[in-house]
Short mmCIF file of C-alpha atoms and ligand atoms in Angstrom, two decimals:
data_model
loop_
_atom_site.label_atom_id
_atom_site.label_comp_id
_atom_site.label_asym_id
_atom_site.label_seq_id
_atom_site.Cartn_x
_atom_site.Cartn_y
_atom_site.Cartn_z
CA UNK E 1266 122.01 87.79 96.34
CA UNK E 1267 121.62 83.64 98.27
CA UNK E 1268 121.69 81.74 101.64
CA UNK E 1269 122.57 78.82 99.85
CA UNK E 1270 125.85 80.56 98.35
CA UNK E 1271 128.10 79.52 101.62
CA UNK E 1272 126.84 79.74 105.85
CA UNK E 1273 130.10 81.49 106.16
CA UNK E 1274 127.31 84.01 106.98
CA UNK E 1275 126.31 82.93 109.87
CA UNK E 1276 127.32 85.85 112.17
CA UNK E 1277 128.06 88.59 109.01
CA UNK E 1278 125.60 91.06 110.23
CA UNK E 1279 124.88 92.33 106.37
CA UNK E 1280 123.32 88.78 104.82
CA UNK E 1281 119.77 87.86 104.08
CA UNK E 1282 118.65 85.65 105.91
CA UNK E 1283 114.95 85.45 103.74
CA UNK E 1284 113.57 82.56 104.72
CA UNK E 1285 113.77 84.50 108.56
CA UNK E 1286 112.80 87.28 106.97
CA UNK E 1287 109.91 85.94 105.77
CA UNK E 1288 107.21 87.00 108.10
CA UNK E 1289 108.29 89.43 107.88
CA UNK E 1290 107.94 90.67 104.60
CA UNK E 1291 104.68 88.81 104.09
CA UNK E 1292 102.89 91.05 106.72
CA UNK E 1293 105.32 94.38 105.98
CA UNK E 1294 103.69 93.35 102.30
CA UNK E 1295 100.01 92.69 103.74
CA UNK E 1296 100.26 96.35 105.03
CA UNK E 1297 100.79 97.93 102.18
CA UNK E 1298 98.56 96.62 100.21
CA UNK E 1299 97.11 100.26 100.03
CA UNK E 1300 99.75 101.24 98.75
CA UNK E 1301 100.90 98.71 95.95
CA UNK E 1302 97.06 98.97 94.61
CA UNK E 1303 97.76 102.33 93.77
CA UNK E 1304 100.51 101.52 92.39
CA UNK E 1305 99.45 98.70 90.19
CA UNK E 1306 96.19 100.92 89.09
CA UNK E 1307 98.86 103.72 88.29
CA UNK E 1308 100.90 100.79 85.89
CA UNK E 1309 97.35 99.66 84.53
CA UNK E 1310 96.41 103.54 82.89
CA UNK E 1311 99.93 103.09 81.33
CA UNK E 1312 99.55 100.21 80.37
CA UNK E 1313 96.35 98.07 77.95
CA UNK E 1314 95.22 94.92 79.92
CA UNK E 1315 93.91 93.58 77.67
CA UNK E 1316 97.11 93.28 75.96
CA UNK E 1317 98.89 92.53 79.49
CA UNK E 1318 99.40 88.60 78.58
CA UNK E 1319 102.72 88.08 80.17
CA UNK E 1320 103.75 89.20 83.60
CA UNK E 1321 107.05 88.92 85.80
CA UNK E 1322 107.51 89.62 89.25
CA UNK E 1323 111.43 89.49 90.30
CA UNK E 1324 111.91 89.25 93.65
CA UNK E 1325 108.69 88.99 94.97
CA UNK E 1326 108.95 87.23 97.95
CA UNK E 1327 105.93 86.31 99.31
CA UNK E 1328 103.89 87.55 96.08
CA UNK E 1329 102.04 90.35 98.12
CA UNK E 1330 102.47 91.79 95.77
CA UNK E 1331 102.09 88.92 92.77
CA UNK E 1332 98.40 88.77 93.22
CA UNK E 1333 97.78 92.31 92.91
CA UNK E 1334 99.49 92.61 89.70
CA UNK E 1335 97.30 89.83 88.97
CA UNK E 1336 93.73 91.09 90.55
CA UNK E 1337 94.87 94.03 87.63
CA UNK E 1338 95.27 92.65 84.38
CA UNK E 1339 93.28 90.03 84.69
CA UNK E 1340 94.11 89.14 81.31
CA UNK E 1341 97.54 87.95 81.55
CA UNK E 1342 99.94 84.77 83.67
CA UNK E 1343 102.24 86.31 86.66
CA UNK E 1344 104.95 84.65 87.25
CA UNK E 1345 106.42 84.85 91.06
CA UNK E 1346 110.44 84.70 90.65
CA UNK E 1347 111.97 84.65 93.82
CA UNK E 1348 115.59 82.81 94.40
CA UNK E 1349 113.56 81.14 97.61
CA UNK E 1350 111.64 79.00 97.81
CA UNK E 1351 109.59 78.33 100.90
CA UNK E 1352 108.69 83.20 99.81
CA UNK E 1353 107.64 80.99 96.68
CA UNK E 1354 105.44 78.40 98.55
CA UNK E 1355 103.64 81.54 100.41
CA UNK E 1356 102.87 83.30 96.94
CA UNK E 1357 100.73 80.46 95.23
CA UNK E 1358 99.44 79.55 98.68
CA UNK E 1359 98.40 83.22 98.44
CA UNK E 1360 97.31 82.88 95.12
CA UNK E 1361 95.17 80.12 95.80
CA UNK E 1362 93.12 81.43 98.41
CA UNK E 1363 92.52 84.67 96.52
CA UNK E 1364 91.24 81.76 93.38
CA UNK E 1365 94.03 83.72 91.84
CA UNK E 1366 96.06 80.08 91.48
CA UNK E 1367 95.01 79.40 87.65
CA UNK E 1368 96.87 82.75 86.26
CA UNK E 1369 99.59 82.84 89.50
CA UNK E 1370 102.81 81.33 88.53
CA UNK E 1371 106.28 80.82 90.42
CA UNK E 1372 109.75 79.85 89.20
CA UNK E 1373 112.58 79.63 91.48
CA UNK E 1374 115.84 81.24 89.85
CA UNK E 1375 118.93 83.55 91.67
CA UNK E 1376 119.41 86.21 89.62
CA UNK E 1377 120.98 87.25 87.34
CA UNK E 1378 122.93 84.51 86.31
CA UNK E 1379 118.64 83.36 86.02
CA UNK E 1380 117.04 85.90 83.58
CA UNK E 1381 117.59 84.62 80.59
CA UNK E 1382 115.06 81.10 81.10
CA UNK E 1383 112.08 83.96 82.72
CA UNK E 1384 110.88 83.85 78.76
CA UNK E 1385 109.38 86.99 77.92
CA UNK E 1386 106.81 89.36 78.83
CA UNK E 1387 104.64 92.94 79.29
CA UNK E 1388 105.60 93.97 82.17
CA UNK E 1389 108.14 93.56 84.13
CA UNK E 1390 107.96 94.51 88.35
CA UNK E 1391 110.55 94.46 90.36
CA UNK E 1392 110.36 95.25 94.24
CA UNK E 1393 112.15 96.20 96.04
CA UNK E 1394 115.06 93.34 94.80
CA UNK E 1395 116.89 95.40 92.10
CA UNK E 1396 119.01 96.59 95.12
CA UNK E 1397 119.91 92.80 96.59
CA UNK E 1398 121.83 92.68 92.65
CA UNK E 1399 125.63 93.10 92.88
CA UNK E 1400 125.22 94.22 89.60
CA UNK E 1401 122.08 96.68 88.87
CA UNK E 1402 122.43 97.87 86.13
CA UNK E 1403 123.28 94.52 84.08
CA UNK E 1404 120.02 93.44 86.29
CA UNK E 1405 118.19 95.93 84.70
CA UNK E 1406 119.76 95.83 80.78
CA UNK E 1407 118.82 91.66 81.39
CA UNK E 1408 115.20 92.49 82.55
CA UNK E 1409 115.37 94.76 79.99
CA UNK E 1410 115.45 92.31 77.50
CA UNK E 1411 113.48 90.72 78.61
CA UNK E 1412 110.36 92.49 77.55
CA UNK E 1413 108.59 92.00 75.16
CA UNK E 1414 107.52 95.70 71.87
CA UNK E 1415 105.83 97.70 73.62
CA UNK E 1416 106.64 96.35 77.71
CA UNK E 1417 107.07 98.17 80.87
CA UNK E 1418 109.32 97.70 83.08
CA UNK E 1419 108.51 99.56 86.55
CA UNK E 1420 111.39 99.66 89.30
CA UNK E 1421 110.74 100.29 92.41
CA UNK E 1422 113.34 101.48 94.07
CA UNK E 1423 114.24 104.89 96.87
CA UNK E 1424 110.66 106.49 98.43
CA UNK E 1425 111.69 108.12 101.84
CA UNK E 1426 112.35 106.09 105.33
CA UNK E 1427 110.17 105.07 106.68
CA UNK E 1428 108.37 105.78 109.58
CA UNK E 1429 106.88 105.02 112.68
CA UNK E 1430 107.51 107.61 116.46
CA UNK E 1431 107.47 110.94 117.24
CA UNK E 1432 111.34 112.62 117.09
CA UNK E 1433 110.47 112.67 120.63
CA UNK E 1434 109.29 109.54 122.44
CA UNK E 1435 109.61 110.64 126.48
CA UNK E 1436 112.75 108.01 126.60
CA UNK E 1437 116.43 108.36 125.56
CA UNK E 1438 117.03 110.97 123.35
CA UNK E 1439 115.59 112.54 120.96
CA UNK E 1440 115.75 111.37 117.38
CA UNK E 1441 116.76 107.39 117.96
CA UNK E 1442 114.70 107.25 113.81
CA UNK E 1443 117.15 109.34 112.43
CA UNK E 1444 120.02 107.71 113.92
CA UNK E 1445 118.50 104.40 113.46
CA UNK E 1446 117.91 105.30 109.48
CA UNK E 1447 121.82 107.03 109.26
CA UNK E 1448 123.30 103.51 111.23
CA UNK E 1449 120.93 101.53 108.30
CA UNK E 1450 122.00 103.45 105.44
CA UNK E 1451 125.83 102.69 106.91
CA UNK E 1452 123.86 99.26 106.97
CA UNK E 1453 122.44 99.07 103.45
CA UNK E 1454 126.39 100.06 102.17
CA UNK E 1455 127.90 96.96 103.45
CA UNK E 1456 125.36 94.64 102.80
CA UNK E 1457 125.58 96.28 98.72
CA UNK E 1458 129.46 95.59 99.25
CA UNK E 1459 129.17 92.15 99.80
CA UNK E 1460 127.04 91.50 97.04
CA UNK E 1461 128.43 88.71 94.08
CA UNK E 1462 129.98 91.54 92.13
CA UNK E 1463 129.16 93.89 93.53
CA UNK E 1464 129.22 97.28 91.49
CA UNK E 1465 129.28 101.42 93.22
CA UNK E 1466 126.71 102.73 90.78
CA UNK E 1467 125.03 105.62 90.70
CA UNK E 1468 121.01 105.34 91.75
CA UNK E 1469 119.85 107.47 89.03
CA UNK E 1470 116.41 105.33 87.96
CA UNK E 1471 115.47 106.88 85.11
CA UNK E 1472 119.34 107.46 83.62
CA UNK E 1473 120.07 102.87 84.05
CA UNK E 1474 116.89 102.62 83.22
CA UNK E 1475 117.16 104.62 79.87
CA UNK E 1476 121.15 102.99 79.61
CA UNK E 1477 119.14 99.59 79.83
CA UNK E 1478 117.84 100.79 76.29
CA UNK E 1479 114.49 101.62 77.50
CA UNK E 1480 112.41 104.32 77.72
CA UNK E 1481 111.64 105.62 81.08
CA UNK E 1482 107.76 107.05 81.03
CA UNK E 1483 107.06 108.07 84.56
CA UNK E 1484 108.43 107.98 88.45
CA UNK E 1485 105.70 108.28 91.31
CA UNK E 1486 105.50 108.08 94.70
CA UNK E 1487 102.84 106.12 96.64
CA UNK E 1488 102.11 106.75 100.13
CA UNK E 1489 101.13 104.30 102.92
CA UNK E 1490 100.08 106.41 106.22
CA UNK E 1491 98.15 104.61 108.87
CA UNK E 1492 97.87 106.80 111.92
CA UNK E 1493 97.98 106.26 115.36
CA UNK E 1494 96.50 104.38 117.38
CA UNK E 1495 97.82 101.33 115.49
CA UNK E 1496 95.73 97.89 116.08
CA UNK E 1497 97.29 95.30 117.33
CA UNK E 1498 99.20 93.58 113.94
CA UNK E 1499 100.88 96.61 112.80
CA UNK E 1500 101.84 96.44 117.08
CA UNK E 1501 103.79 93.66 115.89
CA UNK E 1502 104.88 94.26 112.62
CA UNK E 1503 107.15 97.14 114.41
CA UNK E 1504 108.23 94.45 116.59
CA UNK E 1505 109.52 92.06 114.19
CA UNK E 1506 110.28 94.69 112.07
CA UNK E 1507 112.65 96.57 114.91
CA UNK E 1508 113.71 93.55 116.26
CA UNK E 1509 115.37 92.55 112.55
CA UNK E 1510 117.24 96.38 113.00
CA UNK E 1511 118.46 95.94 116.79
CA UNK E 1512 120.18 92.79 115.39
CA UNK E 1513 121.23 94.08 112.49
CA UNK E 1514 122.23 97.23 113.44
CA UNK E 1515 123.81 95.98 116.37
CA UNK E 1516 127.04 97.53 117.44
CA UNK E 1517 126.66 100.97 114.94
CA UNK E 1518 123.34 102.12 117.26
CA UNK E 1519 124.70 103.82 121.19
CA UNK E 1520 124.50 101.52 124.14
CA UNK E 1521 121.75 104.37 124.99
CA UNK E 1522 120.28 103.90 121.84
CA UNK E 1523 120.00 100.54 122.30
CA UNK E 1524 118.57 100.03 125.56
CA UNK E 1525 115.75 102.32 124.34
CA UNK E 1526 114.62 99.70 121.19
CA UNK E 1527 114.72 97.26 123.94
CA UNK E 1528 112.27 98.92 126.16
CA UNK E 1529 110.04 99.73 122.69
CA UNK E 1530 110.41 96.45 122.14
CA UNK E 1531 109.60 94.62 125.43
CA UNK E 1532 105.15 94.35 125.83
CA UNK E 1533 105.29 94.41 129.77
CA UNK E 1534 106.69 97.97 129.01
CA UNK E 1535 104.18 100.81 128.84
CA UNK E 1536 106.54 103.10 126.65
CA UNK E 1537 106.96 100.08 124.87
CA UNK E 1538 105.71 99.44 121.05
CA UNK E 1539 102.93 96.97 122.20
CA UNK E 1540 101.39 99.14 124.77
CA UNK E 1541 102.69 102.86 123.52
CA UNK E 1542 100.10 104.70 121.92
CA UNK E 1543 101.58 106.98 119.27
CA UNK E 1544 103.47 104.68 116.82
CA UNK E 1545 102.01 104.98 113.93
CA UNK E 1546 103.62 103.86 109.91
CA UNK E 1547 104.37 106.38 107.65
CA UNK E 1548 105.71 104.78 104.47
CA UNK E 1549 106.53 106.17 100.29
CA UNK E 1550 107.46 104.42 97.45
CA UNK E 1551 109.11 104.72 94.14
CA UNK E 1552 108.02 103.13 90.74
CA UNK E 1553 109.96 104.84 88.39
CA UNK E 1554 108.66 103.04 84.39
CA UNK E 1555 109.72 102.85 81.25
CA UNK E 1556 108.60 100.98 78.23
CA UNK E 1557 110.40 99.28 75.95
CA UNK E 1558 110.07 101.25 71.59
C1 SAM K 1223 113.06 92.67 99.76
S1 SAM K 1223 112.56 91.05 99.49
C2 SAM K 1223 111.42 92.39 98.18
C3 SAM K 1223 110.17 91.15 98.69
C4 SAM K 1223 108.43 92.44 97.52
N1 SAM K 1223 108.61 92.24 96.06
C5 SAM K 1223 107.79 93.67 98.15
O1 SAM K 1223 108.18 94.75 97.61
O2 SAM K 1223 108.04 93.47 100.07
C6 SAM K 1223 113.88 91.65 98.65
C7 SAM K 1223 113.58 89.31 97.03
O3 SAM K 1223 114.13 89.10 96.62
C8 SAM K 1223 114.70 87.74 96.54
N2 SAM K 1223 116.02 88.23 96.50
C9 SAM K 1223 116.96 88.76 96.65
N3 SAM K 1223 118.48 88.37 95.58
C10 SAM K 1223 117.58 87.79 94.68
C11 SAM K 1223 118.67 87.51 94.07
N4 SAM K 1223 119.95 87.49 93.76
N5 SAM K 1223 117.34 86.44 92.92
C12 SAM K 1223 116.15 86.96 92.87
N6 SAM K 1223 115.17 86.58 93.98
C13 SAM K 1223 117.09 88.00 95.11
C14 SAM K 1223 114.77 88.50 97.50
O4 SAM K 1223 114.20 86.25 97.96
C15 SAM K 1223 113.48 88.65 98.87
O5 SAM K 1223 112.38 87.44 98.78
#
C-alpha cells in the first residue's frame, strides 16, 4: 500500500503514512536490534554464510534490520526494498555509517507489482511487511519465485502484542493495554480490508509458505525484554508509539481510556510515560523460514 496512490486518505485512520512513521519505525527497530540480531544469527545457522551472495529485505523500512543482515552475511549484497523513498534514504545513510555502504543497496518498489524486477536471491527476509499487502498468498508465491535453488524465505509475522505497562497502573480501569490490543485488532482488520486486492487469508504461515512451493523449515520466536526502569530513549519511543495509537484508534477506545492515554502522554504528568517508574518494553516476534528445493 502506498501513500502515492491518491490523496483521499487524509482522514482515514487505517491508512499508513510511512513518511510520518519514519522516526517511530527507525527507533522501534533500533530498540529491537538485540532480538533481530538473534534472529539473523539463527538464520545464519540454517544457511552457510559463504553461500549467501544476495539478500533481499522486503519492506525494509529504515534499514536497521537490513544492516544486521549485511553483518550476518558478510559475502552478500543486501538490497533494501521499500515503497517509501524517505525510508530507503535512512537505510542507505545507516549502511554508510556502519561501513556497509559497498554491500547495501536500495531499491524503490511497490509490492506486489514491483516483485518481478527484484532479481534473484539466496535469502529473502520479509519483516512485518507481508501483512501490508492485500494478497499475502500471492506475495509469498511471488517472493518464492525470486529464490535461487536452496535459498530461504524468512517471514516475520505474528508473535505477541508488545507490553509496556502493568495491568493496574494506578489510574483508570485496570487492563488498558488489553483493551488497546482489542481495538488494534479491529483497526488491523479494517486496515487490511482497505488494501488493494485484499484477500482474507488463514494466517497459517507454514501452510502458506508450503503452498508457495517451498519447504517450511523452522519457526521460532525471539524476545525483546527491556525491563523497568527504562531509559529516556525507551520512554520517548513509548510516547511516540502511543501517540500514534491514540490517533489511529480514535473512536475505538472509551472516553475514560482515551483520557488515561492523554495522561500517559503528558510529559509533565507524574503518571506519564516520561516520568512513571514502572513502564517497560516486552515484545516477541515470530520468524517462519522455508527453503526452495
Ligand atoms: C511495519 S514496516 C516494517 C519495517 C521493517 N521491516 C521492520 O520490521 O522494522 C512496513 C514497511 O513496508 C513498506 N511497505 C508497505 N507497503 C508496501 C508495498 N506495497 N510495497 C513495498 N513496501 C511496502 C513500508 O514503507 C514500511 O517501510
